[in-house]
Amino acid sequence: MAEIPVITIDGPGGSGKGTIAALLAERLGWHLLDSGALYRVVGAVALTRVIPLDDDGRLAAMATGLHIRITQDAVLVDGVDMTARIREEEVSEAASRVAARQPVRDAILELQRAQRRFPGLVADGRDMGTVVFPEAPLKVYLDATVQVRAERRYNQLKNKGLSVSLAALLASIQERDERDRRRAVAPLRPAPGAILIDSTNMSIEAVLSRVLDEARSLGLTPST
Ligand code: DC
């Protein structure tokens, strides 16, 4: 298990880490872990079942009991397709709240580590490098200004046909960032040894090639 390589990509929402992680996994032929989707599922199911977002006992029991399957284009929870639902604003908010609860994080820790399968894993989240895979050979921390991140999220949602106001989105992203950074458990911060990339003025291709260069220099990419 220890020899299966992991590349962790952490950072705030809208920094481009989801896109970069997916492209990197595709390029390397590795598995992909979108850990945010797991917190989103827990948040969404808590809303459906009317579980208070600070009820640690019920949240952890629920999270442990869920059967979550994430494929390339769908998120299935106990066989139900929740792909679109988990991206809604209401769920983003709930996800950020349940993610601040230690028992919820503990409940999905092993599920995350179990994604480390041959030939490798690209793990996207907030604490991939600090908590879940601290021994990963390559850790990336991707950031961008809050304005640019809000615009990216706005365009993503618009392309999915969801309607939101940019100002409201900016405010809620700022609030969630604060919560993710200030929480006592697994706060969002660069892992020791992580390479820091500010994607504010970078194209997706430029960020991807920077990460691939790092991976290559560590001997993590197929030699061609
Ligand atoms: O990356 P995302 O927006 O899909 O993440 C949803 C929420 O889950 C966000 O508020 C941060 C939280 N999260 C976390 O605490 N730890 C992770 N590894 C991934 C996401």
mmCIF file of C-alpha atoms and ligand atoms in Angstrom:
data_model
loop_
_atom_site.group_PDB
_atom_site.id
_atom_site.type_symbol
_atom_site.label_atom_id
_atom_site.label_comp_id
_atom_site.label_asym_id
_atom_site.label_seq_id
_atom_site.Cartn_x
_atom_site.Cartn_y
_atom_site.Cartn_z
ATOM 1 C CA MET A 1 0.000 0.000 0.000
ATOM 2 C CA ALA A 2 2.703 2.483 1.044
ATOM 3 C CA GLU A 3 4.396 2.261 -2.347
ATOM 4 C CA ILE A 4 1.287 3.287 -4.306
ATOM 5 C CA PRO A 5 1.975 6.968 -5.087
ATOM 6 C CA VAL A 6 -0.399 9.765 -4.165
ATOM 7 C CA ILE A 7 -0.481 13.359 -5.380
ATOM 8 C CA THR A 8 -2.498 15.597 -3.069
ATOM 9 C CA ILE A 9 -4.107 18.789 -4.300
ATOM 10 C CA ASP A 10 -5.521 20.997 -1.580
ATOM 11 C CA GLY A 11 -6.858 24.524 -1.641
ATOM 12 C CA PRO A 12 -9.992 26.621 -1.313
ATOM 13 C CA GLY A 13 -13.066 26.197 -3.521
ATOM 14 C CA GLY A 14 -12.666 27.674 -6.996
ATOM 15 C CA SER A 15 -8.869 27.505 -6.950
ATOM 16 C CA GLY A 16 -9.107 25.069 -9.864
ATOM 17 C CA LYS A 17 -8.050 22.010 -7.902
ATOM 18 C CA GLY A 18 -11.016 19.877 -9.007
ATOM 19 C CA THR A 19 -10.258 20.516 -12.663
ATOM 20 C CA ILE A 20 -6.519 20.055 -12.232
ATOM 21 C CA ALA A 21 -6.943 16.885 -10.180
ATOM 22 C CA ALA A 22 -9.247 15.334 -12.792
ATOM 23 C CA LEU A 23 -6.925 16.215 -15.685
ATOM 24 C CA LEU A 24 -3.883 14.986 -13.803
ATOM 25 C CA ALA A 25 -5.534 11.667 -12.956
ATOM 26 C CA GLU A 26 -6.547 11.252 -16.578
ATOM 27 C CA ARG A 27 -3.066 12.120 -17.846
ATOM 28 C CA LEU A 28 -1.350 9.723 -15.443
ATOM 29 C CA GLY A 29 -4.004 6.987 -15.689
ATOM 30 C CA TRP A 30 -4.446 7.161 -11.899
ATOM 31 C CA HIS A 31 -7.524 7.020 -9.688
ATOM 32 C CA LEU A 32 -9.177 10.227 -8.528
ATOM 33 C CA LEU A 33 -10.540 11.078 -5.085
ATOM 34 C CA ASP A 34 -12.868 14.088 -4.923
ATOM 35 C CA SER A 35 -13.066 14.228 -1.136
ATOM 36 C CA GLY A 36 -15.263 17.340 -1.199
ATOM 37 C CA ALA A 37 -17.963 15.216 -2.868
ATOM 38 C CA LEU A 38 -18.008 12.987 0.229
ATOM 39 C CA TYR A 39 -18.616 15.947 2.550
ATOM 40 C CA ARG A 40 -21.229 17.214 0.115
ATOM 41 C CA VAL A 41 -23.006 13.833 0.242
ATOM 42 C CA VAL A 42 -23.032 13.891 4.050
ATOM 43 C CA GLY A 43 -24.377 17.468 3.972
ATOM 44 C CA ALA A 44 -27.058 16.615 1.413
ATOM 45 C CA VAL A 45 -28.245 13.502 3.239
ATOM 46 C CA ALA A 46 -28.321 15.421 6.540
ATOM 47 C CA LEU A 47 -30.644 17.965 4.911
ATOM 48 C CA THR A 48 -32.874 15.233 3.492
ATOM 49 C CA ARG A 49 -33.091 13.387 6.792
ATOM 50 C CA VAL A 50 -33.386 16.621 8.779
ATOM 51 C CA ILE A 51 -30.340 15.814 10.910
ATOM 52 C CA PRO A 52 -29.066 18.971 12.664
ATOM 53 C CA LEU A 53 -25.708 19.953 11.133
ATOM 54 C CA ASP A 54 -24.033 19.877 14.546
ATOM 55 C CA ASP A 55 -25.460 16.568 15.772
ATOM 56 C CA ASP A 56 -22.155 14.678 15.794
ATOM 57 C CA GLY A 57 -23.597 11.327 16.835
ATOM 58 C CA ARG A 58 -26.301 11.144 14.194
ATOM 59 C CA LEU A 59 -24.097 12.649 11.483
ATOM 60 C CA ALA A 60 -21.290 10.159 12.086
ATOM 61 C CA ALA A 61 -23.683 7.191 12.222
ATOM 62 C CA MET A 62 -25.310 8.317 8.997
ATOM 63 C CA ALA A 63 -21.964 8.904 7.239
ATOM 64 C CA THR A 64 -20.654 5.501 8.292
ATOM 65 C CA GLY A 65 -23.776 3.763 7.005
ATOM 66 C CA LEU A 66 -23.891 5.360 3.554
ATOM 67 C CA HIS A 67 -22.873 3.439 0.475
ATOM 68 C CA ILE A 68 -21.205 6.072 -1.708
ATOM 69 C CA ARG A 69 -20.047 5.307 -5.224
ATOM 70 C CA ILE A 70 -18.284 7.988 -7.237
ATOM 71 C CA THR A 71 -17.770 7.237 -10.909
ATOM 72 C CA GLN A 72 -16.283 9.507 -13.551
ATOM 73 C CA ASP A 73 -19.569 11.312 -14.082
ATOM 74 C CA ALA A 74 -21.928 10.413 -11.255
ATOM 75 C CA VAL A 75 -22.216 10.291 -7.484
ATOM 76 C CA LEU A 76 -24.491 7.500 -6.290
ATOM 77 C CA VAL A 77 -25.606 7.295 -2.681
ATOM 78 C CA ASP A 78 -27.310 4.076 -1.664
ATOM 79 C CA GLY A 79 -28.049 3.665 -5.372
ATOM 80 C CA VAL A 80 -29.622 7.134 -5.761
ATOM 81 C CA ASP A 81 -28.060 9.585 -8.225
ATOM 82 C CA MET A 82 -27.108 12.735 -6.268
ATOM 83 C CA THR A 83 -24.703 14.202 -8.838
ATOM 84 C CA ALA A 84 -26.573 17.474 -9.404
ATOM 85 C CA ARG A 85 -27.988 17.798 -5.911
ATOM 86 C CA ILE A 86 -24.607 17.865 -4.149
ATOM 87 C CA ARG A 87 -23.482 20.881 -6.203
ATOM 88 C CA GLU A 88 -26.377 23.098 -5.101
ATOM 89 C CA GLU A 89 -25.569 26.123 -2.946
ATOM 90 C CA GLU A 90 -27.668 24.872 -0.054
ATOM 91 C CA VAL A 91 -25.596 21.697 -0.017
ATOM 92 C CA SER A 92 -22.278 23.597 -0.302
ATOM 93 C CA GLU A 93 -23.221 25.375 2.887
ATOM 94 C CA ALA A 94 -24.277 22.168 4.673
ATOM 95 C CA ALA A 95 -21.092 20.412 3.512
ATOM 96 C CA SER A 96 -18.909 23.143 4.977
ATOM 97 C CA ARG A 97 -20.744 22.835 8.291
ATOM 98 C CA VAL A 98 -20.583 19.035 8.591
ATOM 99 C CA ALA A 99 -16.927 19.104 7.454
ATOM 100 C CA ALA A 100 -16.100 21.072 10.615
ATOM 101 C CA ARG A 101 -17.263 18.151 12.805
ATOM 102 C CA GLN A 102 -14.471 15.794 13.829
ATOM 103 C CA PRO A 103 -16.706 12.670 14.087
ATOM 104 C CA VAL A 104 -17.824 13.216 10.481
ATOM 105 C CA ARG A 105 -14.201 13.501 9.334
ATOM 106 C CA ASP A 106 -13.300 10.355 11.273
ATOM 107 C CA ALA A 107 -16.251 8.491 9.731
ATOM 108 C CA ILE A 108 -14.996 8.996 6.179
ATOM 109 C CA LEU A 109 -11.242 8.788 6.774
ATOM 110 C CA GLU A 110 -10.834 5.111 5.918
ATOM 111 C CA LEU A 111 -13.116 5.400 2.895
ATOM 112 C CA GLN A 112 -10.742 8.070 1.577
ATOM 113 C CA ARG A 113 -7.580 6.086 2.288
ATOM 114 C CA ALA A 114 -9.094 3.031 0.604
ATOM 115 C CA GLN A 115 -9.073 4.933 -2.699
ATOM 116 C CA ARG A 116 -5.288 4.555 -2.817
ATOM 117 C CA ARG A 117 -5.167 1.878 -5.460
ATOM 118 C CA PHE A 118 -2.652 0.861 -8.100
ATOM 119 C CA PRO A 119 -1.190 2.541 -10.128
ATOM 120 C CA GLY A 120 -1.722 5.766 -8.119
ATOM 121 C CA LEU A 121 -4.143 8.294 -6.703
ATOM 122 C CA VAL A 122 -4.740 11.995 -7.202
ATOM 123 C CA ALA A 123 -6.555 13.259 -4.096
ATOM 124 C CA ASP A 124 -8.390 16.586 -4.143
ATOM 125 C CA GLY A 125 -9.589 18.346 -0.989
ATOM 126 C CA ARG A 126 -8.603 20.511 1.966
ATOM 127 C CA ASP A 127 -6.650 18.117 4.183
ATOM 128 C CA MET A 128 -5.357 15.541 1.718
ATOM 129 C CA GLY A 129 -1.737 16.526 2.368
ATOM 130 C CA THR A 130 -2.080 17.461 6.035
ATOM 131 C CA VAL A 131 -4.221 14.603 7.405
ATOM 132 C CA VAL A 132 -5.338 11.920 4.966
ATOM 133 C CA PHE A 133 -2.134 11.274 2.972
ATOM 134 C CA PRO A 134 0.647 13.123 4.863
ATOM 135 C CA GLU A 135 3.257 10.797 3.350
ATOM 136 C CA ALA A 136 2.306 11.631 -0.269
ATOM 137 C CA PRO A 137 5.431 12.209 -2.371
ATOM 138 C CA LEU A 138 3.925 15.258 -4.097
ATOM 139 C CA LYS A 139 1.677 17.752 -2.342
ATOM 140 C CA VAL A 140 0.229 20.770 -4.068
ATOM 141 C CA TYR A 141 -1.568 23.745 -2.538
ATOM 142 C CA LEU A 142 -3.532 25.663 -5.123
ATOM 143 C CA ASP A 143 -4.903 29.120 -4.404
ATOM 144 C CA ALA A 144 -6.393 32.143 -6.206
ATOM 145 C CA THR A 145 -7.956 35.441 -5.157
ATOM 146 C CA VAL A 146 -11.483 35.177 -3.777
ATOM 147 C CA GLN A 147 -12.834 37.348 -6.611
ATOM 148 C CA VAL A 148 -11.473 35.016 -9.294
ATOM 149 C CA ARG A 149 -12.629 31.939 -7.403
ATOM 150 C CA ALA A 150 -16.156 33.327 -7.099
ATOM 151 C CA GLU A 151 -16.228 34.097 -10.836
ATOM 152 C CA ARG A 152 -15.081 30.575 -11.677
ATOM 153 C CA ARG A 153 -17.722 29.011 -9.444
ATOM 154 C CA TYR A 154 -20.342 31.363 -10.924
ATOM 155 C CA ASN A 155 -19.493 30.245 -14.453
ATOM 156 C CA GLN A 156 -19.459 26.585 -13.409
ATOM 157 C CA LEU A 157 -22.942 26.870 -11.895
ATOM 158 C CA LYS A 158 -24.242 28.883 -14.851
ATOM 159 C CA ASN A 159 -22.996 26.255 -17.278
ATOM 160 C CA LYS A 160 -24.924 23.679 -15.293
ATOM 161 C CA GLY A 161 -28.068 25.766 -15.695
ATOM 162 C CA LEU A 162 -28.191 26.798 -12.031
ATOM 163 C CA SER A 163 -28.942 30.457 -11.349
ATOM 164 C CA VAL A 164 -27.057 32.369 -8.650
ATOM 165 C CA SER A 165 -25.937 35.963 -8.166
ATOM 166 C CA LEU A 166 -22.205 36.640 -8.280
ATOM 167 C CA ALA A 167 -22.375 38.935 -5.237
ATOM 168 C CA ALA A 168 -24.186 36.322 -3.153
ATOM 169 C CA LEU A 169 -21.724 33.678 -4.295
ATOM 170 C CA LEU A 170 -18.739 35.856 -3.365
ATOM 171 C CA ALA A 171 -20.151 36.410 0.113
ATOM 172 C CA SER A 172 -20.906 32.738 0.725
ATOM 173 C CA ILE A 173 -17.499 31.611 -0.597
ATOM 174 C CA GLN A 174 -15.813 34.078 1.727
ATOM 175 C CA GLU A 175 -17.828 32.807 4.655
ATOM 176 C CA ARG A 176 -17.112 29.141 3.865
ATOM 177 C CA ASP A 177 -13.398 29.882 3.358
ATOM 178 C CA GLU A 178 -13.267 31.432 6.783
ATOM 179 C CA ARG A 179 -14.975 28.402 8.309
ATOM 180 C CA ASP A 180 -12.680 25.948 6.470
ATOM 181 C CA ARG A 181 -9.564 27.885 7.523
ATOM 182 C CA ARG A 182 -10.486 28.640 11.116
ATOM 183 C CA ARG A 183 -12.038 25.372 12.176
ATOM 184 C CA ALA A 184 -10.292 23.468 14.928
ATOM 185 C CA VAL A 185 -10.217 20.173 13.020
ATOM 186 C CA ALA A 186 -8.208 19.708 9.815
ATOM 187 C CA PRO A 187 -8.203 23.407 8.905
ATOM 188 C CA LEU A 188 -7.426 24.375 5.327
ATOM 189 C CA ARG A 189 -3.709 25.146 5.134
ATOM 190 C CA PRO A 190 -0.737 24.074 3.031
ATOM 191 C CA ALA A 191 0.843 20.783 4.122
ATOM 192 C CA PRO A 192 4.496 20.896 5.129
ATOM 193 C CA GLY A 193 6.529 20.505 1.947
ATOM 194 C CA ALA A 194 3.617 21.379 -0.353
ATOM 195 C CA ILE A 195 4.364 23.342 -3.499
ATOM 196 C CA LEU A 196 2.281 26.518 -3.563
ATOM 197 C CA ILE A 197 0.672 27.604 -6.822
ATOM 198 C CA ASP A 198 -1.371 30.790 -7.221
ATOM 199 C CA SER A 199 -3.673 30.138 -10.169
ATOM 200 C CA THR A 200 -5.204 33.651 -10.236
ATOM 201 C CA ASN A 201 -3.524 34.575 -13.505
ATOM 202 C CA MET A 202 -2.715 31.114 -14.788
ATOM 203 C CA SER A 203 -4.510 29.017 -17.365
ATOM 204 C CA ILE A 204 -5.558 25.457 -16.521
ATOM 205 C CA GLU A 205 -2.900 24.191 -18.947
ATOM 206 C CA ALA A 206 -0.174 26.221 -17.227
ATOM 207 C CA VAL A 207 -1.107 24.887 -13.766
ATOM 208 C CA LEU A 208 -1.339 21.345 -15.089
ATOM 209 C CA SER A 209 2.052 21.503 -16.752
ATOM 210 C CA ARG A 210 3.618 22.949 -13.582
ATOM 211 C CA VAL A 211 2.267 20.015 -11.533
ATOM 212 C CA LEU A 212 3.291 17.501 -14.198
ATOM 213 C CA ASP A 213 6.826 18.963 -14.181
ATOM 214 C CA GLU A 214 7.005 18.437 -10.423
ATOM 215 C CA ALA A 215 5.642 14.897 -10.773
ATOM 216 C CA ARG A 216 8.166 14.152 -13.504
ATOM 217 C CA SER A 217 11.062 15.433 -11.444
ATOM 218 C CA LEU A 218 10.018 13.038 -8.668
ATOM 219 C CA GLY A 219 9.829 10.116 -11.104
ATOM 220 C CA LEU A 220 6.055 9.795 -10.661
ATOM 221 C CA THR A 221 5.125 10.002 -14.337
ATOM 222 C CA PRO A 222 5.606 7.259 -16.905
ATOM 223 C CA SER A 223 8.968 8.006 -18.542
ATOM 224 C CA THR A 224 8.381 9.108 -22.133
HETATM 225 O O1 DC B 1 -14.231 21.086 -2.549
HETATM 226 P P1 DC B 1 -15.698 21.188 -2.242
HETATM 227 O O2 DC B 1 -16.222 22.588 -2.406
HETATM 228 O O3 DC B 1 -16.509 20.186 -3.000
HETATM 229 O O4 DC B 1 -15.850 20.811 -0.684
HETATM 230 C C1 DC B 1 -17.093 20.875 -0.025
HETATM 231 C C2 DC B 1 -16.876 21.229 1.443
HETATM 232 O O5 DC B 1 -16.207 20.169 2.115
HETATM 233 C C3 DC B 1 -16.044 22.484 1.688
HETATM 234 O O6 DC B 1 -16.710 23.341 2.612
HETATM 235 C C4 DC B 1 -14.774 22.019 2.312
HETATM 236 C C5 DC B 1 -15.081 20.646 2.815
HETATM 237 N N1 DC B 1 -13.966 19.722 2.601
HETATM 238 C C6 DC B 1 -13.178 19.424 3.672
HETATM 239 O O7 DC B 1 -13.374 19.939 4.769
HETATM 240 N N2 DC B 1 -12.163 18.525 3.523
HETATM 241 C C7 DC B 1 -11.907 17.977 2.336
HETATM 242 N N3 DC B 1 -10.904 17.112 2.219
HETATM 243 C C8 DC B 1 -12.700 18.297 1.215
HETATM 244 C C9 DC B 1 -13.726 19.188 1.382
#
